[in-house]
Coordinates of C-alpha atoms and ligand atoms in Angstrom, one line a residue:
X1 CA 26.3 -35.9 -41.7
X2 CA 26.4 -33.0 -39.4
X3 CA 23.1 -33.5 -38.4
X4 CA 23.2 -37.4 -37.8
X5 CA 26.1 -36.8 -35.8
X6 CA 24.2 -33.9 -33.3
X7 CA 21.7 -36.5 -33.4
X8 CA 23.4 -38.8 -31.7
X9 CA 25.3 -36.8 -29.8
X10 CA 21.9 -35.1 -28.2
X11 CA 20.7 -38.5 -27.3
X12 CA 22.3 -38.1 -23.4
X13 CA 20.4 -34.8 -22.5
X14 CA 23.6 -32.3 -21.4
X15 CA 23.5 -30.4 -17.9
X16 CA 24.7 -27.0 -17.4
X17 CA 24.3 -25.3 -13.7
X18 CA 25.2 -21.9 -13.2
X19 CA 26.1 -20.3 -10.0
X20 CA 27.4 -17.4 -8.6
X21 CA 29.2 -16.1 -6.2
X22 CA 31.3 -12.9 -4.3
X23 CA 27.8 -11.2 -4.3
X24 CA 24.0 -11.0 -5.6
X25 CA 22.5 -9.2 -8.8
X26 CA 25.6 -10.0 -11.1
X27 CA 23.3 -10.8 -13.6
X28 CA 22.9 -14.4 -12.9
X29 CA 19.5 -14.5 -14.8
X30 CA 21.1 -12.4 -18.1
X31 CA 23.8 -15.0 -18.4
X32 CA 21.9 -18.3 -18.0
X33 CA 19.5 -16.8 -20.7
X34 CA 22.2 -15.4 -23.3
X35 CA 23.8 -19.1 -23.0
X36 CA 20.4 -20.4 -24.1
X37 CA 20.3 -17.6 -26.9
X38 CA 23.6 -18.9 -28.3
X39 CA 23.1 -22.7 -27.6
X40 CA 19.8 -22.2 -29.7
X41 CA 22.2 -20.0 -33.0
X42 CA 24.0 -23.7 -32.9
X43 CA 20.7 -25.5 -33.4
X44 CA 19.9 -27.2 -30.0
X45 CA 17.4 -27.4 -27.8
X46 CA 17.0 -25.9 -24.6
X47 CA 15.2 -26.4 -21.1
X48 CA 15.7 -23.8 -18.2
X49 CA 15.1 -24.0 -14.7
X50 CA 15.6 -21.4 -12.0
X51 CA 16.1 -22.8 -8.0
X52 CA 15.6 -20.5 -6.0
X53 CA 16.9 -21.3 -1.9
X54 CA 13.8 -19.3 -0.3
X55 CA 11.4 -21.0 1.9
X56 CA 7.9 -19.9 0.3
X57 CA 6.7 -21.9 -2.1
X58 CA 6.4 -19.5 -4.8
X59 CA 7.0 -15.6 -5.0
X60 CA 3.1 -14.9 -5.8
X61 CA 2.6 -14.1 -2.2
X62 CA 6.2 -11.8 -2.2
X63 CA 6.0 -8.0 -2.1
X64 CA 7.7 -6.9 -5.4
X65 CA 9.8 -4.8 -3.4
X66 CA 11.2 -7.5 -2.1
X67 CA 11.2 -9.7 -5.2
X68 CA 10.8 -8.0 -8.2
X69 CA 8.1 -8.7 -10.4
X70 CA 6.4 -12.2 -10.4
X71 CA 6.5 -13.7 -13.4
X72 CA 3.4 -15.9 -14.9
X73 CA 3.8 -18.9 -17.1
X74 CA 1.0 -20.4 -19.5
X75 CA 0.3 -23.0 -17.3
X76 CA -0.5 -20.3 -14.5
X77 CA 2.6 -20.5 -12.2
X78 CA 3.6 -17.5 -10.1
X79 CA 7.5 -17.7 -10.8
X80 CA 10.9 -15.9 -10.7
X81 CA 11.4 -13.1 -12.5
X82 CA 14.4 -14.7 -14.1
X83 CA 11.7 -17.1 -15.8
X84 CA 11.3 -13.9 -17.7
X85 CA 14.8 -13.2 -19.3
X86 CA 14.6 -16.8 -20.4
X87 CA 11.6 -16.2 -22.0
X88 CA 12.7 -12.9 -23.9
X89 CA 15.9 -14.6 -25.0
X90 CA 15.5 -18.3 -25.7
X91 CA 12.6 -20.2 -27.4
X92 CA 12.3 -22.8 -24.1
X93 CA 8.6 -23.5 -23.4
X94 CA 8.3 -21.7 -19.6
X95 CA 6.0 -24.3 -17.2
X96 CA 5.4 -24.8 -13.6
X97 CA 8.7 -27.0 -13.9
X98 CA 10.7 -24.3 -14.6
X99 CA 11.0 -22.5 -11.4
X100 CA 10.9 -24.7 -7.8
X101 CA 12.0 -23.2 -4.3
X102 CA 13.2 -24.5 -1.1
X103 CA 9.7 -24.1 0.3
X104 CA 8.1 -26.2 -2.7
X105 CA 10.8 -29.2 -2.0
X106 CA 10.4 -29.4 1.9
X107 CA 6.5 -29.3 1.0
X108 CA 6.6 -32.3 -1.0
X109 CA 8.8 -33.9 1.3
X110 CA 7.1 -33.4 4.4
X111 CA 3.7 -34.5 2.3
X112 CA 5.3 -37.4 1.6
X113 CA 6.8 -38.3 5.3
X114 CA 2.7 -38.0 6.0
X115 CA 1.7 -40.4 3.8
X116 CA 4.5 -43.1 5.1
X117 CA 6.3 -43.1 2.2
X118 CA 9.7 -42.8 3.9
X119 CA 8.8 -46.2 5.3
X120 CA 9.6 -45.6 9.4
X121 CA 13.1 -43.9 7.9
X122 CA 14.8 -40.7 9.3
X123 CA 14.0 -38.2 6.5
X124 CA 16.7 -35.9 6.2
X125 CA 18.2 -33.0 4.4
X126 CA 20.9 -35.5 2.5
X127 CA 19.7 -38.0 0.9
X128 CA 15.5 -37.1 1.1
X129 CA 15.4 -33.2 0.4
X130 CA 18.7 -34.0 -2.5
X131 CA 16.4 -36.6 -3.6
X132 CA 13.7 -34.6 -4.5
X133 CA 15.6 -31.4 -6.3
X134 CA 17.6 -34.3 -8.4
X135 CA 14.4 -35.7 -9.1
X136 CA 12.9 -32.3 -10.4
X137 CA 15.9 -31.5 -12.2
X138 CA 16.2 -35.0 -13.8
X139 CA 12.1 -34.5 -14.7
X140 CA 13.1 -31.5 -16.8
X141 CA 16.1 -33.4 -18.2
X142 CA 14.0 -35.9 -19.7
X143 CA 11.4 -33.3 -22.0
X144 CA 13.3 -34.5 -24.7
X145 CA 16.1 -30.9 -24.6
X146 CA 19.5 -31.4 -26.0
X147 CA 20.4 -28.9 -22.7
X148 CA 18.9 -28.3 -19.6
X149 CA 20.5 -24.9 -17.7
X150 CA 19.5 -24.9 -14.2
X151 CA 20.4 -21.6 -12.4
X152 CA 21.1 -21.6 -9.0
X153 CA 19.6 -18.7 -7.1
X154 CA 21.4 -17.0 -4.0
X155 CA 25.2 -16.5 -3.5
X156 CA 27.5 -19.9 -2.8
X157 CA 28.1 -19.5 0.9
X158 CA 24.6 -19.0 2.1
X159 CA 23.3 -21.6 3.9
X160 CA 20.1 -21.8 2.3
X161 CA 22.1 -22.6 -1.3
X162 CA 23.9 -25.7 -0.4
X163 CA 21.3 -28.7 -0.7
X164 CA 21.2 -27.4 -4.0
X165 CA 24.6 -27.6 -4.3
X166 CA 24.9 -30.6 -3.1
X167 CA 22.5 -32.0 -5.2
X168 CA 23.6 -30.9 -8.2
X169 CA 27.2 -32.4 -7.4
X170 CA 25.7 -35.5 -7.2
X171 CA 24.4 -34.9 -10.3
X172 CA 27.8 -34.6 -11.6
X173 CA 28.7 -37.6 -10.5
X174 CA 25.5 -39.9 -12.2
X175 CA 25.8 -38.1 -15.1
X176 CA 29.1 -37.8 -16.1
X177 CA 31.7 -34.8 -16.6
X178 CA 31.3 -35.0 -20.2
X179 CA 27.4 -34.5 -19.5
X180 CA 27.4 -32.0 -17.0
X181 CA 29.3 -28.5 -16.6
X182 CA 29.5 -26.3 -13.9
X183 CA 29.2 -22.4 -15.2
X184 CA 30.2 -19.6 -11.9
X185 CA 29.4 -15.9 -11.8
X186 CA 31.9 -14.7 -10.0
X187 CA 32.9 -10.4 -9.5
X188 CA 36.1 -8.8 -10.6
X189 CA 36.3 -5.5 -9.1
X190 CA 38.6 -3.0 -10.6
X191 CA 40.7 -1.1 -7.9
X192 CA 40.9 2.4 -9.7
X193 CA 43.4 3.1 -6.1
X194 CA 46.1 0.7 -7.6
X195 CA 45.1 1.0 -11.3
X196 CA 44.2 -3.0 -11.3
X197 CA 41.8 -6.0 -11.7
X198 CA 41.4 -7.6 -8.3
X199 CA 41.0 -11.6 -8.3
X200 CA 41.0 -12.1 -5.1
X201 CA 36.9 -12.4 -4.6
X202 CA 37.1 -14.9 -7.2
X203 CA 39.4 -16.5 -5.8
X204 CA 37.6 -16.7 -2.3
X205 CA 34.4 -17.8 -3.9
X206 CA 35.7 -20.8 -6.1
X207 CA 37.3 -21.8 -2.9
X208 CA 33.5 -21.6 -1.5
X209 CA 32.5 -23.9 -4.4
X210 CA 35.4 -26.6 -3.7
X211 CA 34.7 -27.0 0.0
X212 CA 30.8 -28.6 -1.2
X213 CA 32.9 -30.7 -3.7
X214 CA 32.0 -28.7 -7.0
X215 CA 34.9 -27.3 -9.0
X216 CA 33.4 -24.7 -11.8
X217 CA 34.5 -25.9 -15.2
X218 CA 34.1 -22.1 -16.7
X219 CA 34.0 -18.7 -14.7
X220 CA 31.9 -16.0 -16.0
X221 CA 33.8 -12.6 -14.5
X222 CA 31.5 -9.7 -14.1
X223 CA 33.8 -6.9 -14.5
X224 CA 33.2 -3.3 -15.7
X225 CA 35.4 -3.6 -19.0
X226 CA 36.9 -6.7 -20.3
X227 CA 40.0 -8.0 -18.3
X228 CA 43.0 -8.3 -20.2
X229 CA 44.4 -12.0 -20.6
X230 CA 47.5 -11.7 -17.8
X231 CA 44.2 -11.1 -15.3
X232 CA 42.7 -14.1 -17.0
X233 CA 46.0 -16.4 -16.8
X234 CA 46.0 -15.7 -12.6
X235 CA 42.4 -16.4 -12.7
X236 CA 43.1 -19.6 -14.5
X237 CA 46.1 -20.7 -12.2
X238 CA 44.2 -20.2 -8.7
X239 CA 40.8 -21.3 -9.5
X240 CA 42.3 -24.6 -11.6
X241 CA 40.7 -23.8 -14.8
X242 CA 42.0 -22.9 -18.4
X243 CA 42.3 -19.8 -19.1
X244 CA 39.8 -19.9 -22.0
X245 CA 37.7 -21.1 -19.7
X246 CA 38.0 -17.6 -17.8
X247 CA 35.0 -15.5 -19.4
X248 CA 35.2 -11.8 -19.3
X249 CA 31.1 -10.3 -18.9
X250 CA 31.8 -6.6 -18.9
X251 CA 29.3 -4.2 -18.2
X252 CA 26.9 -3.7 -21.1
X253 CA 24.2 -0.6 -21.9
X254 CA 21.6 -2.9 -22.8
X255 CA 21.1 -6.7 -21.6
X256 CA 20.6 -7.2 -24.8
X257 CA 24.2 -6.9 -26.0
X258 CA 25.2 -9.5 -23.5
X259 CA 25.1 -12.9 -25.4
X260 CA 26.8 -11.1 -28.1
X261 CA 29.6 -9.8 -25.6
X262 CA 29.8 -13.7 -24.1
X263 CA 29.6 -14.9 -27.3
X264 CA 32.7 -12.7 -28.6
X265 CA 34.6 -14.4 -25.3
X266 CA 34.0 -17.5 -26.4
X267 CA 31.2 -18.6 -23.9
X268 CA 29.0 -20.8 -26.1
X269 CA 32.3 -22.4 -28.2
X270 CA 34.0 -23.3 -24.3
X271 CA 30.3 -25.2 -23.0
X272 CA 29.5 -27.4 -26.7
X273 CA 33.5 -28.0 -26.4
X274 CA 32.8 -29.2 -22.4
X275 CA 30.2 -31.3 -23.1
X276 CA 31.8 -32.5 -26.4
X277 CA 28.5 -31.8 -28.6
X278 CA 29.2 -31.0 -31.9
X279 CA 27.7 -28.2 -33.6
X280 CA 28.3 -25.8 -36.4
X281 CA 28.8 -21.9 -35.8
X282 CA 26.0 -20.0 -34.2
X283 CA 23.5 -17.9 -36.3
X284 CA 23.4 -15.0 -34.6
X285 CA 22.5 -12.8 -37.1
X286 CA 19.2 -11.3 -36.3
X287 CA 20.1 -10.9 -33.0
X288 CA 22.9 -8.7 -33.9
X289 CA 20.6 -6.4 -36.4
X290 CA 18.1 -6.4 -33.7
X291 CA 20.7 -4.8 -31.1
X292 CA 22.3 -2.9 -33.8
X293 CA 18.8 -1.2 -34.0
X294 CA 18.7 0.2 -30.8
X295 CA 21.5 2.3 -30.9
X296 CA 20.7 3.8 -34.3
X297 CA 17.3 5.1 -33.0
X298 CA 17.1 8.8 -33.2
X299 CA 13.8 10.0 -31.4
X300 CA 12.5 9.6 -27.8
X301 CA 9.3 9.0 -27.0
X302 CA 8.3 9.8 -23.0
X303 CA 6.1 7.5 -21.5
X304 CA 4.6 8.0 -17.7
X305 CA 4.4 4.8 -16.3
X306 CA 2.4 5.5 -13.2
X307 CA 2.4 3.0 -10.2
X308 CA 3.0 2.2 -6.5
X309 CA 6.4 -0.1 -6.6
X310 CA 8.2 2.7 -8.6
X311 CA 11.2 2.7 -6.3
X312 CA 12.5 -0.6 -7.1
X313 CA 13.8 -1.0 -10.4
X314 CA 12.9 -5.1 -10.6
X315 CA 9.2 -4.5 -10.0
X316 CA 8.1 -3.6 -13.5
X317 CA 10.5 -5.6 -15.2
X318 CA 8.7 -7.1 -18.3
X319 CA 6.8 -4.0 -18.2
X320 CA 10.0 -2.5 -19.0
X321 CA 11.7 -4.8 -21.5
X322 CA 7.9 -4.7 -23.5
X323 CA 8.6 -1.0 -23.8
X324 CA 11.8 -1.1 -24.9
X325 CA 11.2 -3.5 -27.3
X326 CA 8.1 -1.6 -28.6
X327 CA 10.2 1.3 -29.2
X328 CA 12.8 -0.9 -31.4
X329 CA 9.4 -1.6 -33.7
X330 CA 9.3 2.0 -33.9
X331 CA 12.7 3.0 -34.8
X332 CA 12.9 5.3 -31.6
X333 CA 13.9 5.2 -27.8
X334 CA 12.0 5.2 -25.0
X335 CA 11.9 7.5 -22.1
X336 CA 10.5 5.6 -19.3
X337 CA 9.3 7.9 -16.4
X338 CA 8.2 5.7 -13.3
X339 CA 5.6 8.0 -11.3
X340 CA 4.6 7.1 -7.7
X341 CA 0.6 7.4 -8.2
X342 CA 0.3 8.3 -4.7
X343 CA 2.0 11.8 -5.6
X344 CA -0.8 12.6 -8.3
X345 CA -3.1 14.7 -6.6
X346 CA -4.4 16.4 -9.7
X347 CA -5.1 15.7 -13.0
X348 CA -2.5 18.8 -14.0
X349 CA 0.4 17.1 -12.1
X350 CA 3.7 18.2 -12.9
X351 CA 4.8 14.7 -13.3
X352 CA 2.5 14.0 -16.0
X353 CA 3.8 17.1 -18.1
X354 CA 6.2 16.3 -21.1
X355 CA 4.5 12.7 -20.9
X356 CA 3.4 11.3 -24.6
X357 CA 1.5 8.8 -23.2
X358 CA 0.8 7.1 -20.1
X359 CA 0.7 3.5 -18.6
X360 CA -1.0 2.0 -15.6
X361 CA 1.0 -1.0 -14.7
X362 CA -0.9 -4.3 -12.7
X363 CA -0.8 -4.0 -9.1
X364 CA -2.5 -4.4 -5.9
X365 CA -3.4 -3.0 -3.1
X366 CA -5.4 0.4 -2.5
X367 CA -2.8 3.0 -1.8
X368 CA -2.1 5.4 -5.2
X369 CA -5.1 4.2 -6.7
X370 CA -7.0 7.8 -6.7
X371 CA -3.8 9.2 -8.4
X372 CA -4.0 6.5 -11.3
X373 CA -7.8 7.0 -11.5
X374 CA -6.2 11.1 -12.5
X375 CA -3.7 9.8 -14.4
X376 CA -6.3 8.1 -16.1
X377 CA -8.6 11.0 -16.5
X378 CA -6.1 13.0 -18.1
X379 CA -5.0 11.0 -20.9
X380 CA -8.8 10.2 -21.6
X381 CA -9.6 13.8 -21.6
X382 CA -6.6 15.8 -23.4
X383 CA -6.4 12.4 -26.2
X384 CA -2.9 11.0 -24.7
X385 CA -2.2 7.6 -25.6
X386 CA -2.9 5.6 -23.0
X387 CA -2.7 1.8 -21.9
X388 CA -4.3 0.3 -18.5
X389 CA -2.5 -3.3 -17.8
X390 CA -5.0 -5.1 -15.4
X391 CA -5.3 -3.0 -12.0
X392 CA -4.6 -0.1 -14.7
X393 CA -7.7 -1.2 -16.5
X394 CA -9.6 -1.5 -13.9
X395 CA -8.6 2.0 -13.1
X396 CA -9.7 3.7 -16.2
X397 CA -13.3 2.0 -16.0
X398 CA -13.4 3.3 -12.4
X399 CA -12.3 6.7 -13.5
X400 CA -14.9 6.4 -16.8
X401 CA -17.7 5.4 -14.7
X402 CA -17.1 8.5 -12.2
X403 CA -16.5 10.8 -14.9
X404 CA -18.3 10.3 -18.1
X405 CA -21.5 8.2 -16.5
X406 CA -21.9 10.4 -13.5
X407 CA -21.3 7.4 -10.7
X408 CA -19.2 9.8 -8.7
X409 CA -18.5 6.7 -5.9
X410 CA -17.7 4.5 -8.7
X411 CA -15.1 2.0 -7.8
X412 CA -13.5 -1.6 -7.2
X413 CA -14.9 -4.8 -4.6
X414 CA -11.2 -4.8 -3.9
X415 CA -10.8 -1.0 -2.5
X416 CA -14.1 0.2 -1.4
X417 CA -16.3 -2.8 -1.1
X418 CA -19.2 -0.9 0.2
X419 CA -20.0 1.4 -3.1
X420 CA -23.3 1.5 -4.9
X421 CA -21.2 0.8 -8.0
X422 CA -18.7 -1.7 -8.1
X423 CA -17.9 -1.6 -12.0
X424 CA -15.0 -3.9 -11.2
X425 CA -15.6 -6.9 -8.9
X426 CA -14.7 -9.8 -7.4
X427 CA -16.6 -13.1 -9.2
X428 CA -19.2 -14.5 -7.4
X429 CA -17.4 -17.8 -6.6
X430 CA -14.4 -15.7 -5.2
X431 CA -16.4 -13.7 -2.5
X432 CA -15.8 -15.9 0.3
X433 CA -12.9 -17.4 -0.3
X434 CA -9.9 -15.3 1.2
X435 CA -7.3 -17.9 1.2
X436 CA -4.2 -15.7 -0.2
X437 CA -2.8 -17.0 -3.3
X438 CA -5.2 -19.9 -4.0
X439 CA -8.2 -17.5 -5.5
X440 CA -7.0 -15.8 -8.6
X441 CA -7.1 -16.2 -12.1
X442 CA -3.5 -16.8 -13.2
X443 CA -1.8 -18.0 -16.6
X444 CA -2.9 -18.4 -20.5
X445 CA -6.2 -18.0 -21.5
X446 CA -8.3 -17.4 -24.7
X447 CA -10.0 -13.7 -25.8
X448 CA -11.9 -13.1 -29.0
X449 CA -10.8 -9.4 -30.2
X450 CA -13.6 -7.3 -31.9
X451 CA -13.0 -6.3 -35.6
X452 CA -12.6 -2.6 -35.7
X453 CA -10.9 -1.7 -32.4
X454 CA -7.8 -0.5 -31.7
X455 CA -6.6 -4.2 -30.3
X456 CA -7.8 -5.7 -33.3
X457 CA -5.6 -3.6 -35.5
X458 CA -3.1 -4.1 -32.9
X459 CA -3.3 -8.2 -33.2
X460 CA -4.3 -8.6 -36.5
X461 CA -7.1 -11.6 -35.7
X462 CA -9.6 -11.7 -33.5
X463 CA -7.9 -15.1 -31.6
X464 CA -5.5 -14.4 -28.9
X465 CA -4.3 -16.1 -25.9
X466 CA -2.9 -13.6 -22.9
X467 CA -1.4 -14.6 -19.5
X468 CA -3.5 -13.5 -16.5
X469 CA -3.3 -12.8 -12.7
X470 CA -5.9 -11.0 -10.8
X471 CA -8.6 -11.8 -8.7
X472 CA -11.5 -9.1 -9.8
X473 CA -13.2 -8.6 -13.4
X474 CA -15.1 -5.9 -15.2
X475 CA -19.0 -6.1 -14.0
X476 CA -21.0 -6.6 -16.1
X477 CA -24.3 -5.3 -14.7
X478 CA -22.3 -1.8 -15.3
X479 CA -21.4 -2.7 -19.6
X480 CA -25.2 -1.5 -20.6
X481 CA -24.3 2.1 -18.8
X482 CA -21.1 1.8 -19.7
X483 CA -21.1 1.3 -23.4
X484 CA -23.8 3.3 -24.1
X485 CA -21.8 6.3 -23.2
X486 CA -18.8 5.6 -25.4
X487 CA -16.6 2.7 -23.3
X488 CA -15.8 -0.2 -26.7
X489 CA -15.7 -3.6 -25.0
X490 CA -12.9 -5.3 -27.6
X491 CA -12.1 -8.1 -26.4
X492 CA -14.0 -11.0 -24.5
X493 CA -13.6 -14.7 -23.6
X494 CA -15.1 -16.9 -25.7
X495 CA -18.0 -17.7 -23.6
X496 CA -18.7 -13.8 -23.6
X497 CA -18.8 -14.1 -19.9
X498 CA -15.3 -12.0 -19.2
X499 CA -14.2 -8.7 -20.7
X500 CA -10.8 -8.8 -21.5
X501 CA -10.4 -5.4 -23.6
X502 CA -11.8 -2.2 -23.3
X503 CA -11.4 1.3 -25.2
X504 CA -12.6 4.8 -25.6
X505 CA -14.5 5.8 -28.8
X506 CA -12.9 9.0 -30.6
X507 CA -10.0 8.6 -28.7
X508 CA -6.5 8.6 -30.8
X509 CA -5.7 5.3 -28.6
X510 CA -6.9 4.2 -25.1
X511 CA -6.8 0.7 -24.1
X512 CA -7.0 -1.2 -21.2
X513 CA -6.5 -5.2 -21.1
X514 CA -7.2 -7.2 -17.8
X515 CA -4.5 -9.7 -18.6
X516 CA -0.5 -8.9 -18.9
X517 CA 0.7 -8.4 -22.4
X518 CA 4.1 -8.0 -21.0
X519 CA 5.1 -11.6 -20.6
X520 CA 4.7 -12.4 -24.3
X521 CA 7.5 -9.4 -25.6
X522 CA 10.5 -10.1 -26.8
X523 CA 13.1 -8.4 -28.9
X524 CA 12.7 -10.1 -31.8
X525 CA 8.7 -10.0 -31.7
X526 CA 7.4 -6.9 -29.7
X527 CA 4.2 -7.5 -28.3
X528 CA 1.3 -5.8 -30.9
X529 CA -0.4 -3.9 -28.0
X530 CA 3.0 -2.5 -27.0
X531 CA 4.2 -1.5 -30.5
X532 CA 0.8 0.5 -31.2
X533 CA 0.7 2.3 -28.0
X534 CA 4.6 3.4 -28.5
X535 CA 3.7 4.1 -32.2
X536 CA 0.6 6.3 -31.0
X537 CA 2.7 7.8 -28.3
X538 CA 5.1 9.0 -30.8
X539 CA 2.5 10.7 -32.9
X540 CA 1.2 12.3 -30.1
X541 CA 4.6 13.3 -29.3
X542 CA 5.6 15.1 -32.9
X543 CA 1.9 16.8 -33.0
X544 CA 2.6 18.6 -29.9
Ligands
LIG1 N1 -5.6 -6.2 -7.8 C1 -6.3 -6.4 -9.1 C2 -7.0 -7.8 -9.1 O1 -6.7 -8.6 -8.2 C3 -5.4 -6.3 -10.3 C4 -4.3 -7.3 -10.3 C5 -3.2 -7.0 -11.2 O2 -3.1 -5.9 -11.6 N2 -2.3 -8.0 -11.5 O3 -7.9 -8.1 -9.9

């Protein structure tokens, strides 16, 4: 009965769009994902779509220390890094689809205007650019979801943000109020001066929201501890909402305590109850034991994670979260030292000491490499775990090459394209083309893992499937030299024509993969490569 009736019920797809307001980095990207979580304990289905009001197309061509990480979907699009909290929390399938910016919308349109398809018509921001971001909402809306939750990047108020806005209000409108909700993150400040909760941002903001026409049907309130329900009730009264309605998001250690904190407000119970769905109580329970976990973990394993956009804490971002969850497989916590590889001058740096093991995170760009190429020869020489994610790879066959084979100006075609070795190289197809952006090899594809390697034990079967995004590849003119002075090629694309894994014999673990394991970790299933690096790291650790 239950069922039939969700059925039916699921047959108009539901909206929910989440804004935000009073400021930027409230956690936006948590809260969207943690609804998803708890949507999916009640048995539905979810789509997710970020919107970001920038002008580039996508953030591949973005410095991550302007933009965070760029995340990579299966289907090889350069996205948001919020793409990758939906992936860690919710089951949604992640495509091109998910993600679209300002940039990508005035592209279409303008292609469009090219072609005559506006018909002799003034194209303009309302109804032709609204047009478009409905229509690529509405695309999402009909993959066959029970939910679609379309954040909202940037801050209601900025200028860039409001076709967006206005869009999705007409949205509102086509579909329905009992299809469609409006979810804002708004900031409660606590004024320790007066000993208070301060509403008056929120406030200000919803105000924001009801000048474009769009009143929020539920108010997430960042706030540093929950607010207490007289706060709530004033809430409530000026921004003309109930006060269950008011959601209290205090500050949490881990983001991974979030949808249970939401969830305890009553987050999930308020939307199904908006958009009159019917479901029965969530199933949170594994989610619970898995954050339970993390606080009952006992020993700390130190891991160097050496790289060039260490001062920004967005840049590494899956990176992170894959090392955190790797440590949950382990039972213990992890210690996670960012190094700035341009401060490595020796192999006996300081900022190595203490380390269990050591990571070499993607990247490009020449500046720090010779300090990762040390990093690297230190935790091939002293039998430190190490892992080399893509540029990191590269790294350690650079470094292997100089050291161990004797090609002392051993290097990369992107660094130093006039070496007599070039063990890492561009592909003979990508030489002359230096359009930015257009040349790389980005998203899912297929590696055969050798039996008896460290990634095999790692994955457990010798078929995998790995996102990618780099331009250069091992060379193989160099793997005869290579391998026959101890490098293990483990992994390789079906063809044989791309090495994808590489190791060093007799060492307790040293791997480098040229694609980025990161995107595929999650809590509840750390990635293999991740767990057995942490695990090695920590034996490393207690033999010391
Ligand atoms: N810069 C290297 C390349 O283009 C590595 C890229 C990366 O680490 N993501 O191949």
């Amino acid at each position: 009965m239950n069922r039939a009736r969700n059925k039916r019920q699921a047959r108009s797809v539901k909206y929910v769009f989440v804004t935000g307001g009073v400021m930027s980095s409230l956690g936006k990207g948590i809260a969207a994902a943690s609804l998803g979580l708890l949507l999916e304990s009640r048995g539905l289905s979810i789509a997710v779509q970020k919107l970001d009001p920038y002008i580039n197309v996508d953030p591949g061509t973005m410095n991550p220390y302007e933009h965070g990480e760029v995340f990579v979907t299966d289907d090889g699009a350069e996205t948001d890094l919020d793409l990758g909290h939906y992936q860690r929390f919710t089951k949604a399938v992640l495509t091109r689809a998910s993600n679209f910016t300002s940039g990508t919308v005035y592209d279409s349109v303008i292609s469009k205007e090219r072609e005559g398809k506006f018909l002799g018509k003034t194209v303009q921001v309302i109804p032709h650019i609204t047009d478009e971001i409905k229509s690529r909402i509405k695309a999402l809306g009909e993959s066959g979801s029970d939910v679609v939750i379309v954040e909202i990047g940037g801050t209601v108020g900025d200028i860039e943000s409001l076709p967006f806005l206005e869009a999705v209000r007409q949205i509102r409108s086509e579909v329905g109020r009992e299809n469609c909700i409006f979810i804002h993150l708004t900031y409660v400040p606590y004024a320790s001066a007066a000993g208070e909760f301060k509403t008056k941002p929120t406030q200000h903001s919803v105000k924001e929201m009801l000048k474009i026409g769009i009143q929020p049907d539920l108010l997430i309130c960042r706030t540093r501890s929950l607010i207490p329900d007289n706060v709530k009730e004033r809430i409530a009264l000026f921004c003309n909402v109930e006060t269950a309605s008011v959601i209290s998001g205090r500050d949490a250690d881990s983001i991974y305590e979030v949808p249970l904190i939401l969830h305890n407000e009553g987050l999930d119970e308020m939307v199904v109850s908006h958009l009159n769905i019917w479901t029965g109580k969530p199933n949170l329970s594994r989610w619970r034991k898995m954050f339970e976990s993390i606080n009952r973990a006992r020993t700390t394993v130190t891991i160097a994670v050496v790289g060039k956009y260490v001062g920004h804490s967005d840049a590494y971002k899956s990176l992170h979260e894959a090392l955190v969850h790797a440590a949950m497989a382990n039972r213990c916590k992890a210690d996670i030292r960012y190094v700035d590889s341009e401060n490595i001058k020796s192999e006996d740096s300081a900022l190595l000491k203490g380390a269990d093991g050591v990571l070499i995170p993607g990247g490009f760009g020449e500046r720090g490499c010779e300090g990762k190429i040390k990093a690297a020869a230190r935790a091939r020489k002293r039998g430190i775990p190490f892992f080399g994610i893509c540029l990191g790879m590269q790294m350690a066959v650079v470094e292997f090459a100089r050291n161990v084979c004797g090609m002392k100006k051993a290097n990369t075609g992107e660094f130093a394209p006039d070496s007599p070795h070039l063990v890492i190289d561009f592909m003979e197809e990508q030489k002359n083309i230096k359009k930015m952006g257009g040349t790389m090899r980005v998203g899912a594809y297929p590696c055969v893992v050798s039996s008896g390697t460290f990634a095999r034990k790692a994955y457990g079967k010798a078929r995998i499937s790995e996102r990618h995004r780099h331009r250069l590849e091992f060379n193989n003119n160099y793997e005869e030299r290579l391998v026959s002075a101890g490098l293990i090629i483990s992994g390789r694309s079906p063809d044989s024509s791309l090495v994808e894994i590489v190791e060093v014999a007799g060492h307790p673990w040293f791997v480098g993969c040229q694609f980025h394991p990161e995107f595929l970790s999650t809590p509840l299933s750390p990635h293999p490569l991740f767990r057995d690096f942490i695990a090695a790291a920590l034996k490393s650790g207690k033999s010391k």
